[in-house]
Every structure is written in C-alpha cells, then in structure tokens.
Amino acid sequence: MRMTKRVILRSASGLIAFGGAQAADLPVKAKPIEHIKICSLYGPGFYYIPDTATCINLGGYLRVWYGLHTNGVASAADGGLGGAQNRLSNYYTARARGALIVDTRTATEYGTIRTFFQAAYQWTSGGYTGQGNGSTIYQSLGGVSAPNNANPGAVAGGGFWLQDAFIQFAGFTLGKAQSQFSAPWADFPANYYELVGSGGWERVNQFTYTADFGQGITASFSAQDQVVNYTTNVWNASTASAAGLATGTYGGNDIGGAAAPDFVAMLRVDQAWGLFQASVAAHDNHAAYYGANERTGHPDDKWGWAGQLALSIKNLPTGPGDTVNLEGVYTNGASRYSFSSLLPTTFTMYGGMSLAGTYQSVGFAGVSDSVFIAGSGQELTTTYGFNGGYTHNWGPHWATGIFGSWVAVRYNGTAKGYICDAFVAGLALSTGVAGCNPDFNYASVGINTSWTPVKNLTFLAELNYTMLNQKYASGSIVTLPLQSGIEKPGAAYELKSQSSLTMLLHAQRNW
C-alpha cells in the first residue's frame, strides 16, 4: 500500500511539473487594448496620449500657390528680377508647402502646460540671373535683399521652415511664437499680401509673461529677439557704392552683434464684439564699426521705439462672420515694426516710359532703422502707416476680401545729407543735392475671392496693385552702372514712381 501511494504521488508530481512547463510555453493573455480617448478639456480635435494625462492635437496643411507677374509668391514685383520687367522676369512663380502642427496640453496645479510646434517643408520656383556675358544661371534666392532672404517668403528651392516652437506655463511663453506686438489676425487683415504691421505669420524667439484679468482683458510683457525679423538696415553711408545705390541700398549694412532684446508691452481687449489692442516696443540700434576694423571707432547705441493700435470689429450687419480689421503703426528707429518682415527693405522697379536722352525710368527706395557716416552718431529713421481689410461672407462657401495698406518712410535732414552726398556723387543725380530726397511712400490695394466647396479645402484668387511713390525731384536723371544680374545697361535713367499688378492663385487643404 505504501509503495502504491509513493508511485501515485510521484506520478502526480511529474504531471504537475510537466503541466507547469507547458503553461510557461503558452502565450500570456494580452491586456485589453486601451483605445484612444477623446479629451474634451481644450476643444475639438484633442485626444489623450495613452497612459498619460496629456492631451494632443495633430494638424497641418498642404498649400499650393502661383504668383502671376512676379518672381515672388504673395508679393509684388518690386525688386531684383521681378522689378526688372524684362525677359529675365518670371511670368509666374510657384510654391508648394506642407506643414505639420503638434499641440499638447496637460492640466497641473499651476495651470495648463502647453507646447506648440509648427514646421513646414516647401519648394519655390527660382529665376535666372544674368552673368553679364550673354548667359544666365539659376538663382536660388530670387534676388531679394537681406535680411529678407532669411525669410520663408523669399526662399527659392527646397527648404525647412520652423514657424512655431514654444512652451506656455503659468502665464509664461518661452520660445518661437507670434510677437506680442503683433495684431492677432489669423492671417492678414483680409488678404495674403500685407504691407504694414506684423500680421499672423510673424514669429520670434521670446520670453513673455501674460497677465489675464478676465473678461477677455490681457496684458503681456516680453523680451524678444531683434535679429532679422525686427531689424531692417543700419546704414553706414560712408561705404555706399554706385552698385548698391542703384538698388536702393544707401550704404553698408553695418549692424553689430545682438546687444539687447527688444522690449514689448501689450494690452488687449478681446470680446464678442471684436478686439482692441495697444502695443509699444523699444529697439536697440547697435552698429558695428566706421571702417574695416575696431580701431576705426563706432557710433554709440541709440534706442528706437514703435507704437501700434489695432481694432477688429465682428458681428457686422452685412452678414454672419464678416469682419473689419484695422491697424496703425508709428516707429522711430524701429522700422521693421511697420514694414512686415515678409517684405524686402530695398526696392528697385523699372518702367518703360522715359525722358528724352534716357534709357528707361526707374524707381528705387530703401528703408533703414538708422543712418550714419564715419565719425558721426546714428540718425533714426521714422515710418508710419496703416493696414486695413474688410471680409464679407456671401454664404457658407464664398467670401471676398477688400484690403489696403500705406506706409511712409521719412529721413531727417542730417540723414538726408549723408545719403544725398553719396547719392549725387555715386549716381550723378542731374538735379544735384536740391533734387535728392530718399523719402518714399509704399502702398498696396487689392481684392480676393475664396471658394470653400467642402470643409477645410479652399481655393482663392487675389489681385494686388502696388505703388512705389519716390520723392526725388521731377525730371531727375541718374546714371546707373551696369546691372549684369538683371541685364540692365549702364545708362541714364529717369527717376520716377513705379507700380506693379500681380495675381495670386491659392489652394489649401487643412486637417
């Protein structure tokens, strides 16, 4: 009996061990799949990242643009190959862009932590620039002068564009985001060609604190990067050349390293009726040296400033969704706050009409933050202007925008003396110093109509008329050197105001 029990127990132990080994070889039952949950805390389109308390929204767009009668896209034919108005000028310029947007938010005891990222890759047509020997070569930047060639509006060929990359926490914004100085239009007042103000596409590295007083009232205080986006030119007129003057460049662009950020303060009231905003900015003009090395000395820094008032009116009696957006800007020594950084800072436009004895007419102009010559201090440049647009929705699928912009650039008497001394000597101005006036006005008017056949798919056509109103004395003649890049001969030209008519065709799919 004992022997029988031992056999049975040993057999059972073996079966248990064998069964355990087989069980170990069997696949473990997977946990139930955790389906993505909708996050309703921050509006539609947000979902919880699995196993976290963070909500994410993925979006983006794909855009195709065609600019007609211009070497740019959503820009005038106001310089370089476009302004030449000859066989090197493009009849059209094309661009394709795809963008990815990632927005994450997490609720904490200090409030919401938000990160926002938007980046795009785009391809833009270029142009063919002359080599001065009867041949041409492909130009990758479209002839747009610095600093605008660092801007996505000027890049030709393929390129990566980082628009937004910022963190928001406890009222602070850190990173690359829209300037607090800017009016918060979704794009531009009513169009894709903006002349005055920063608009919706401006982005700048910043450290900002925003106080929320409730009922749509906020105030922001910001230190932001001034490089490229918020600097035009600091001209050393002592180094002006005939070749530069012929393109509206009134001296060497003599900017020193970044010494101080721009300081911005903004007050905004955003309510159901619309929006009102007042902004001010302080901008340090930090020049380099008078000559080729640091022993030549330098002008002292000089602070400039800018102010802006912006107004948006909603719920108009003309129809649901109709809006009027207006903004006015005044600057002294901070010109980029009135000249959108999507614009160049020098302009050269040729026309066919001319005086007897001249080859053609030409209008050129340039905008700066300051002007100086060797041994002098900086003379600050003044600008002022306005931007406005009205958008009317004909129904759920059709909308029309009417827009207009005007900006004036004014140099003081001392700065004019610096520029005109170089200008008269360099280009042999026929009317002499008395006929020299680098002040100018620049204006744009236009209309567009968009069709949205289905949600998030829009087709648009926009017509834009741009005017460069130069202030040189009527009948003034200059002798320009050979402009080999645009194949303009060295000859006598009449100085005259110019204009351009361009068209934009637009298709965009958002998601």
Coordinates of C-alpha atoms in Angstrom, one line a residue:
M1 CA 0.0 0.0 0.0
R2 CA 2.8 2.4 0.9
M3 CA 4.5 1.6 -2.3
T4 CA 1.4 2.3 -4.3
K5 CA 1.0 5.7 -2.6
R6 CA 4.6 6.6 -3.4
V7 CA 4.0 5.8 -7.1
I8 CA 0.8 7.8 -7.3
L9 CA 2.4 10.8 -5.6
R10 CA 5.4 10.7 -7.8
S11 CA 3.3 10.4 -10.9
A12 CA 1.1 13.4 -9.8
S13 CA 4.2 15.5 -9.1
G14 CA 5.6 14.7 -12.5
L15 CA 2.3 15.6 -14.2
I16 CA 2.2 18.9 -12.3
A17 CA 5.7 19.8 -13.3
F18 CA 5.0 18.8 -16.9
G19 CA 1.9 20.9 -16.9
G20 CA 3.7 23.9 -15.4
A21 CA 6.4 23.7 -18.2
Q22 CA 3.7 23.6 -20.8
A23 CA 1.9 26.5 -19.2
A24 CA 5.1 28.5 -19.3
D25 CA 5.4 27.9 -23.0
L26 CA 1.8 29.2 -23.7
P27 CA 1.4 32.8 -24.8
V28 CA 0.4 35.2 -21.9
K29 CA -3.1 36.7 -22.4
A30 CA -2.6 40.2 -23.7
K31 CA -4.1 43.1 -21.7
P32 CA -7.1 44.7 -23.3
I33 CA -6.2 47.4 -25.8
E34 CA -6.6 50.9 -24.4
H35 CA -8.5 52.8 -27.1
I36 CA -7.6 56.5 -27.6
K37 CA -9.9 58.6 -25.5
I38 CA -11.3 62.0 -26.6
C39 CA -10.0 64.9 -24.5
S40 CA -12.8 67.5 -24.2
L41 CA -10.9 69.9 -21.9
Y42 CA -9.4 72.0 -24.7
G43 CA -11.9 71.9 -27.6
P44 CA -12.4 69.5 -30.5
G45 CA -9.6 67.5 -32.0
F46 CA -7.7 66.7 -28.7
Y47 CA -7.1 63.1 -27.6
Y48 CA -5.4 61.7 -24.5
I49 CA -1.9 60.2 -25.2
P50 CA -2.3 56.6 -23.8
D51 CA -1.3 56.1 -20.2
T52 CA -0.8 59.8 -19.7
A53 CA -2.8 62.9 -18.6
T54 CA -1.6 64.8 -21.6
C55 CA -3.9 65.7 -24.5
I56 CA -2.6 66.1 -28.1
N57 CA -4.0 67.6 -31.2
L58 CA -2.3 66.8 -34.6
G59 CA -3.0 69.1 -37.6
G60 CA -1.4 70.7 -40.6
Y61 CA -2.0 71.9 -44.1
L62 CA -0.9 71.5 -47.7
R63 CA -0.8 74.6 -49.8
V64 CA -0.1 75.3 -53.5
W65 CA 0.5 78.9 -54.6
Y66 CA 1.1 80.5 -58.0
G67 CA 2.2 84.2 -58.2
L68 CA 1.5 85.7 -61.6
H69 CA 3.7 88.6 -63.0
T70 CA 6.1 88.3 -60.1
N71 CA 9.3 86.5 -59.0
G72 CA 7.8 86.1 -55.5
V73 CA 4.7 84.5 -54.0
A74 CA 2.1 86.7 -52.3
S75 CA 4.5 89.6 -53.1
A76 CA 4.8 92.4 -55.6
A77 CA 7.3 92.7 -58.4
D78 CA 9.3 95.4 -56.6
G79 CA 12.9 94.4 -56.8
G80 CA 15.5 92.1 -58.3
L81 CA 14.4 90.0 -61.3
G82 CA 10.7 90.8 -60.8
G83 CA 11.3 94.6 -60.7
A84 CA 13.5 94.4 -63.8
Q85 CA 10.4 94.0 -66.0
N86 CA 12.4 92.3 -68.9
R87 CA 12.9 88.8 -70.3
L88 CA 14.5 87.6 -67.1
S89 CA 11.4 88.4 -65.1
N90 CA 9.1 85.4 -64.3
Y91 CA 5.6 85.4 -65.8
Y92 CA 4.7 83.2 -62.8
T93 CA 6.3 81.7 -59.7
A94 CA 5.1 78.5 -58.0
R95 CA 5.3 77.2 -54.4
A96 CA 4.2 74.1 -52.7
R97 CA 4.3 73.7 -48.9
G98 CA 3.3 71.0 -46.4
A99 CA 3.1 71.8 -42.7
L100 CA 2.7 69.7 -39.5
I101 CA 1.2 71.1 -36.3
V102 CA 1.5 69.4 -32.9
D103 CA -0.3 70.9 -29.9
T104 CA -0.1 69.3 -26.5
R105 CA -1.7 70.3 -23.1
T106 CA -1.5 69.0 -19.6
A107 CA -3.6 70.2 -16.6
T108 CA -1.5 70.8 -13.5
E109 CA -1.9 72.5 -10.1
Y110 CA -0.2 75.6 -11.7
G111 CA -2.5 75.6 -14.7
T112 CA -2.2 74.2 -18.1
I113 CA 1.2 73.3 -19.6
R114 CA 1.1 73.8 -23.3
T115 CA 3.7 73.0 -26.0
F116 CA 3.1 74.1 -29.6
F117 CA 5.1 73.1 -32.7
Q118 CA 4.6 74.0 -36.3
A119 CA 7.0 73.3 -39.1
A120 CA 6.9 73.1 -42.9
Y121 CA 8.8 72.0 -45.9
Q122 CA 8.4 73.9 -49.1
W123 CA 9.6 74.2 -52.6
T124 CA 9.5 77.5 -54.5
S125 CA 10.4 78.4 -58.1
G126 CA 13.5 80.5 -58.7
G127 CA 14.7 82.6 -61.5
Y128 CA 17.6 83.0 -64.0
T129 CA 20.0 85.8 -63.3
G130 CA 22.3 87.3 -65.9
Q131 CA 26.1 86.7 -65.9
G132 CA 27.0 89.7 -68.0
N133 CA 28.2 87.6 -70.9
G134 CA 25.0 86.6 -72.8
S135 CA 24.3 83.7 -70.5
T136 CA 22.2 83.1 -67.3
I137 CA 22.3 81.0 -64.3
Y138 CA 19.6 79.7 -61.9
Q139 CA 19.3 81.9 -58.9
S140 CA 18.3 80.3 -55.6
L141 CA 17.1 83.3 -53.7
G142 CA 15.1 85.3 -56.2
G143 CA 17.1 88.5 -55.9
V144 CA 15.6 89.6 -52.6
S145 CA 18.0 91.6 -50.4
A146 CA 19.0 90.7 -46.8
P147 CA 17.7 90.3 -44.2
N148 CA 14.5 89.2 -46.0
N149 CA 16.4 86.3 -47.8
A150 CA 16.3 84.6 -44.4
N151 CA 12.6 84.6 -44.5
P152 CA 10.4 81.8 -45.9
G153 CA 8.7 84.4 -48.2
A154 CA 12.0 84.7 -50.1
V155 CA 13.4 81.2 -50.2
A156 CA 13.6 79.5 -53.6
G157 CA 14.3 75.8 -53.9
G158 CA 13.5 73.4 -51.1
G159 CA 13.8 74.4 -47.5
F160 CA 12.7 73.6 -44.0
W161 CA 10.8 76.3 -42.2
L162 CA 10.2 76.3 -38.4
Q163 CA 7.3 78.6 -37.7
D164 CA 6.4 77.9 -34.0
A165 CA 8.2 76.1 -31.2
F166 CA 7.2 77.3 -27.7
I167 CA 6.2 76.3 -24.2
Q168 CA 3.5 78.0 -22.2
F169 CA 3.2 77.6 -18.4
A170 CA 1.8 79.7 -15.5
G171 CA 1.4 82.7 -17.8
F172 CA 4.9 82.5 -19.4
T173 CA 5.6 81.9 -23.1
L174 CA 9.1 80.7 -23.9
G175 CA 10.3 80.0 -27.5
K176 CA 9.4 81.0 -31.0
A177 CA 5.9 82.4 -31.2
Q178 CA 4.0 85.3 -32.6
S179 CA 5.3 88.7 -31.3
Q180 CA 3.2 90.2 -28.6
F181 CA 3.4 93.5 -30.6
S182 CA 1.5 92.0 -33.5
A183 CA -2.2 92.2 -34.1
P184 CA -3.6 88.7 -33.7
W185 CA -5.2 88.3 -37.1
A186 CA -5.4 84.7 -38.2
D187 CA -3.5 85.5 -41.3
F188 CA -3.7 89.2 -42.5
P189 CA -6.4 91.8 -42.3
A190 CA -8.2 90.4 -45.4
N191 CA -5.6 89.1 -47.7
Y192 CA -2.3 87.3 -48.2
Y193 CA -0.2 90.4 -49.1
E194 CA 0.4 92.5 -46.0
L195 CA 2.5 95.7 -46.1
V196 CA 2.1 97.3 -42.7
G197 CA 2.4 95.6 -39.3
S198 CA 3.4 92.1 -38.3
G199 CA 0.4 90.1 -39.2
G200 CA -0.2 86.4 -38.3
W201 CA 2.9 84.9 -39.9
E202 CA 5.5 86.8 -37.8
R203 CA 7.3 84.6 -35.3
V204 CA 10.2 85.5 -33.0
N205 CA 12.1 83.9 -30.1
Q206 CA 10.8 85.5 -26.9
F207 CA 10.4 85.4 -23.1
T208 CA 6.9 86.7 -22.3
Y209 CA 4.6 86.9 -19.3
T210 CA 0.9 87.4 -19.9
A211 CA -1.5 88.5 -17.1
D212 CA -5.1 87.6 -17.6
F213 CA -7.6 90.0 -15.9
G214 CA -10.7 88.1 -17.1
Q215 CA -13.5 89.1 -19.5
G216 CA -11.0 89.0 -22.4
I217 CA -8.6 91.6 -21.0
T218 CA -4.9 90.6 -21.0
A219 CA -1.6 92.4 -20.8
S220 CA 1.8 91.0 -21.9
F221 CA 5.4 92.0 -21.2
S222 CA 8.0 90.5 -23.5
A223 CA 11.7 90.4 -24.3
Q224 CA 12.1 89.2 -27.9
D225 CA 14.9 88.5 -30.3
Q226 CA 15.5 91.5 -32.6
V227 CA 17.7 89.7 -35.2
V228 CA 16.4 89.5 -38.8
N229 CA 12.7 89.7 -38.1
Y230 CA 12.8 93.1 -36.3
T231 CA 15.8 94.8 -37.9
T232 CA 15.9 96.5 -41.3
N233 CA 19.2 98.2 -42.1
V234 CA 21.7 100.3 -40.1
W235 CA 23.4 102.1 -43.0
N236 CA 27.0 103.4 -42.9
A237 CA 26.6 105.9 -45.8
S238 CA 30.4 106.3 -45.8
T239 CA 30.7 102.9 -47.5
A240 CA 27.9 103.5 -50.1
S241 CA 28.7 102.2 -53.6
A242 CA 27.2 103.0 -57.0
A243 CA 26.1 99.4 -57.4
G244 CA 24.3 99.4 -54.0
L245 CA 22.7 102.9 -54.6
A246 CA 21.3 101.6 -57.9
T247 CA 19.2 99.1 -55.9
G248 CA 18.1 101.4 -53.1
T249 CA 20.9 100.4 -50.7
Y250 CA 22.1 103.7 -49.2
G251 CA 25.2 102.4 -47.5
G252 CA 26.9 99.4 -46.0
N253 CA 24.5 97.5 -43.7
D254 CA 26.7 97.9 -40.6
I255 CA 24.8 96.0 -37.8
G256 CA 26.7 94.8 -34.8
G257 CA 26.0 91.7 -32.7
A258 CA 22.9 91.3 -30.6
A259 CA 23.4 93.6 -27.5
A260 CA 19.8 93.7 -26.1
P261 CA 16.5 92.2 -26.9
D262 CA 13.5 94.3 -28.0
F263 CA 11.2 95.0 -25.1
V264 CA 7.5 94.9 -25.8
A265 CA 4.4 95.7 -23.8
M266 CA 0.8 95.0 -25.0
L267 CA -2.7 95.5 -23.7
R268 CA -5.6 93.6 -25.4
V269 CA -9.4 93.5 -25.0
D270 CA -10.8 90.5 -26.9
Q271 CA -14.6 90.1 -26.6
A272 CA -17.6 89.1 -28.6
W273 CA -17.9 92.5 -30.4
G274 CA -14.3 92.3 -31.6
L275 CA -10.8 93.2 -30.4
F276 CA -8.8 96.3 -29.4
Q277 CA -5.0 96.2 -28.9
A278 CA -2.3 98.8 -28.0
S279 CA 1.4 97.8 -28.3
V280 CA 4.7 99.5 -27.7
A281 CA 8.2 98.3 -28.4
A282 CA 11.8 99.5 -27.6
H283 CA 14.5 98.6 -30.1
D284 CA 18.3 99.0 -29.6
N285 CA 20.3 100.1 -32.7
H286 CA 23.7 98.6 -32.1
A287 CA 26.1 99.4 -35.0
A288 CA 29.4 97.8 -35.8
Y289 CA 32.4 100.0 -36.8
Y290 CA 33.0 103.0 -39.0
G291 CA 35.7 101.2 -41.0
A292 CA 37.4 97.9 -41.7
N293 CA 38.5 97.2 -38.1
E294 CA 37.7 98.1 -34.5
R295 CA 40.3 100.8 -34.3
T296 CA 38.2 103.0 -36.6
G297 CA 35.6 103.5 -33.8
H298 CA 31.9 103.2 -33.8
P299 CA 28.7 105.2 -33.2
D300 CA 27.0 104.9 -29.8
D301 CA 23.9 102.7 -29.4
K302 CA 20.6 104.5 -30.0
W303 CA 17.3 103.2 -28.9
G304 CA 14.3 103.4 -31.2
W305 CA 10.7 102.7 -30.5
A306 CA 7.4 101.7 -32.1
G307 CA 3.7 102.0 -31.2
Q308 CA 0.6 100.3 -32.7
L309 CA -3.2 100.5 -32.3
A310 CA -5.3 97.7 -33.7
L311 CA -9.0 97.2 -34.0
S312 CA -11.2 94.3 -35.1
I313 CA -14.9 94.6 -35.4
K314 CA -17.1 91.4 -35.6
N315 CA -20.9 90.8 -35.9
L316 CA -21.3 93.3 -38.7
P317 CA -24.8 93.9 -40.1
T318 CA -23.5 93.0 -43.6
G319 CA -23.6 89.3 -42.7
P320 CA -22.5 86.5 -40.3
G321 CA -18.8 86.1 -40.0
D322 CA -18.0 89.5 -41.7
T323 CA -15.1 91.4 -40.1
V324 CA -13.2 94.7 -40.4
N325 CA -9.6 94.7 -39.2
L326 CA -7.5 97.9 -38.9
E327 CA -4.1 98.7 -37.6
G328 CA -1.9 101.8 -37.5
V329 CA 1.8 101.9 -36.7
Y330 CA 4.3 104.7 -35.9
T331 CA 8.1 104.0 -35.5
N332 CA 11.3 105.9 -34.9
G333 CA 14.4 103.8 -35.2
A334 CA 12.4 100.6 -35.3
S335 CA 11.2 100.4 -38.9
R336 CA 10.5 96.6 -39.1
Y337 CA 7.6 97.1 -36.7
S338 CA 5.8 98.9 -39.6
F339 CA 7.3 97.1 -42.5
S340 CA 6.3 93.5 -42.4
S341 CA 9.3 91.2 -42.4
L342 CA 7.8 89.4 -45.4
L343 CA 8.8 92.5 -47.4
P344 CA 12.2 93.4 -48.6
T345 CA 13.9 96.5 -47.3
T346 CA 15.1 97.8 -50.6
F347 CA 13.1 98.3 -53.8
T348 CA 14.0 98.7 -57.4
M349 CA 11.3 98.9 -60.1
Y350 CA 11.8 99.7 -63.8
G351 CA 9.3 101.2 -66.2
G352 CA 9.2 101.7 -70.0
M353 CA 8.4 105.4 -70.0
S354 CA 11.4 107.7 -70.1
L355 CA 12.6 111.3 -70.8
A356 CA 14.4 112.1 -74.0
G357 CA 18.0 111.0 -73.7
T358 CA 17.3 108.3 -71.1
Y359 CA 17.1 104.6 -71.5
Q360 CA 14.2 103.8 -69.1
S361 CA 12.5 105.1 -65.9
V362 CA 13.4 103.6 -62.6
G363 CA 12.1 104.0 -59.0
F364 CA 14.1 102.8 -56.1
A365 CA 14.0 103.3 -52.3
G366 CA 15.3 101.8 -49.1
V367 CA 14.2 101.7 -45.5
S368 CA 16.5 101.6 -42.5
D369 CA 16.5 101.8 -38.7
S370 CA 19.3 104.4 -38.7
V371 CA 21.9 106.1 -40.9
F372 CA 25.4 107.4 -40.0
I373 CA 28.7 108.3 -41.5
A374 CA 32.3 107.8 -40.2
G375 CA 32.7 109.9 -37.0
S376 CA 29.0 110.7 -36.5
G377 CA 26.2 109.3 -34.4
Q378 CA 23.2 107.4 -35.6
E379 CA 20.2 109.3 -37.2
L380 CA 17.0 107.4 -36.6
T381 CA 14.5 106.8 -39.4
T382 CA 10.8 107.5 -39.0
T383 CA 8.0 105.4 -40.5
Y384 CA 4.2 105.4 -40.1
G385 CA 1.3 103.7 -41.9
F386 CA -1.9 101.7 -41.7
N387 CA -3.3 98.4 -42.8
G388 CA -6.9 97.5 -43.2
G389 CA -9.3 94.9 -44.6
Y390 CA -12.9 94.0 -44.9
T391 CA -14.1 90.4 -45.3
H392 CA -17.6 89.6 -46.5
N393 CA -19.1 86.1 -46.5
W394 CA -21.6 85.6 -49.3
G395 CA -22.6 82.3 -47.8
P396 CA -21.0 79.2 -46.2
H397 CA -18.8 78.6 -49.3
W398 CA -17.8 82.0 -50.8
A399 CA -16.1 85.0 -49.3
T400 CA -14.5 88.2 -50.6
G401 CA -11.8 90.4 -49.0
I402 CA -11.0 94.0 -49.9
F403 CA -7.8 95.4 -48.4
G404 CA -5.4 98.4 -48.5
S405 CA -2.1 99.4 -46.9
W406 CA 0.0 102.6 -47.0
V407 CA 3.3 103.3 -45.3
A408 CA 5.6 106.4 -45.3
V409 CA 9.4 106.4 -44.7
R410 CA 11.0 109.7 -43.6
Y411 CA 14.6 110.6 -43.1
N412 CA 15.6 113.7 -41.0
G413 CA 17.7 116.4 -42.5
T414 CA 21.0 115.1 -41.3
A415 CA 20.4 111.6 -42.6
K416 CA 19.3 113.0 -45.9
G417 CA 22.6 114.9 -46.1
Y418 CA 24.5 111.7 -45.5
I419 CA 22.5 109.7 -48.2
C420 CA 22.4 112.5 -50.7
D421 CA 26.1 113.3 -50.6
A422 CA 26.8 109.7 -51.6
F423 CA 23.8 109.5 -54.0
V424 CA 24.7 112.6 -56.0
A425 CA 28.4 111.7 -56.3
G426 CA 27.7 108.0 -56.9
L427 CA 24.9 108.2 -59.5
A428 CA 25.5 111.7 -60.9
L429 CA 22.0 112.9 -60.0
S430 CA 21.1 115.6 -62.5
T431 CA 19.3 117.9 -60.1
G432 CA 22.1 117.8 -57.5
V433 CA 21.5 117.8 -53.8
A434 CA 18.5 120.1 -54.1
G435 CA 16.7 117.3 -56.1
C436 CA 17.7 114.5 -53.8
N437 CA 15.1 113.1 -51.3
P438 CA 15.3 109.5 -50.2
D439 CA 11.8 109.7 -48.5
F440 CA 9.2 107.5 -50.1
N441 CA 5.7 106.0 -49.7
Y442 CA 4.7 102.5 -50.5
A443 CA 1.1 101.4 -50.9
S444 CA -1.0 98.3 -51.8
V445 CA -4.7 97.8 -52.7
G446 CA -6.5 94.7 -53.8
I447 CA -9.3 92.2 -53.7
N448 CA -9.6 88.4 -53.4
T449 CA -12.4 85.9 -53.5
S450 CA -12.3 82.4 -52.0
W451 CA -14.4 79.3 -52.5
T452 CA -14.6 76.5 -49.9
P453 CA -16.6 73.7 -51.5
V454 CA -16.1 71.4 -48.5
K455 CA -14.8 72.0 -45.0
N456 CA -11.0 72.7 -44.8
L457 CA -10.5 72.9 -48.6
T458 CA -10.2 76.4 -50.0
F459 CA -9.4 77.9 -53.5
L460 CA -8.6 81.6 -53.8
A461 CA -7.7 84.2 -56.4
E462 CA -6.3 87.6 -55.3
L463 CA -5.4 90.7 -57.4
N464 CA -3.0 93.2 -55.9
Y465 CA -1.8 96.6 -57.1
T466 CA 1.3 98.0 -55.5
M467 CA 2.7 101.6 -55.8
L468 CA 6.2 102.9 -55.0
N469 CA 6.0 106.7 -54.7
Q470 CA 9.5 108.1 -54.7
K471 CA 10.2 111.7 -53.7
Y472 CA 13.2 112.7 -55.9
A473 CA 12.6 115.9 -57.8
S474 CA 10.5 115.5 -61.0
G475 CA 12.7 115.1 -64.1
S476 CA 15.7 113.9 -62.1
I477 CA 18.1 111.7 -64.0
V478 CA 20.7 109.3 -62.6
T479 CA 23.5 107.4 -64.4
L480 CA 23.3 103.8 -63.3
P481 CA 26.2 101.3 -63.6
L482 CA 25.7 98.0 -65.5
Q483 CA 23.3 95.8 -63.6
S484 CA 24.5 92.5 -65.0
G485 CA 22.3 90.3 -62.8
I486 CA 19.1 91.7 -64.3
E487 CA 20.8 92.7 -67.6
K488 CA 20.2 96.4 -67.3
P489 CA 22.8 98.5 -69.2
G490 CA 24.8 101.2 -67.7
A491 CA 22.9 104.3 -68.9
A492 CA 20.9 107.4 -67.9
Y493 CA 17.5 106.7 -66.3
E494 CA 14.7 108.9 -65.3
L495 CA 13.8 108.7 -61.6
K496 CA 10.0 108.1 -61.4
S497 CA 7.4 106.5 -59.2
Q498 CA 6.5 102.9 -60.3
S499 CA 3.8 100.3 -59.8
S500 CA 3.1 96.6 -60.3
L501 CA 0.0 94.5 -60.8
T502 CA 0.2 90.9 -59.6
M503 CA -2.1 88.0 -59.0
L504 CA -2.1 85.1 -56.5
L505 CA -3.8 81.7 -57.1
H506 CA -4.1 79.7 -53.9
A507 CA -5.2 76.2 -53.0
Q508 CA -5.1 74.8 -49.4
R509 CA -6.2 71.7 -47.6
N510 CA -6.2 71.8 -43.8
W511 CA -6.5 68.9 -41.4

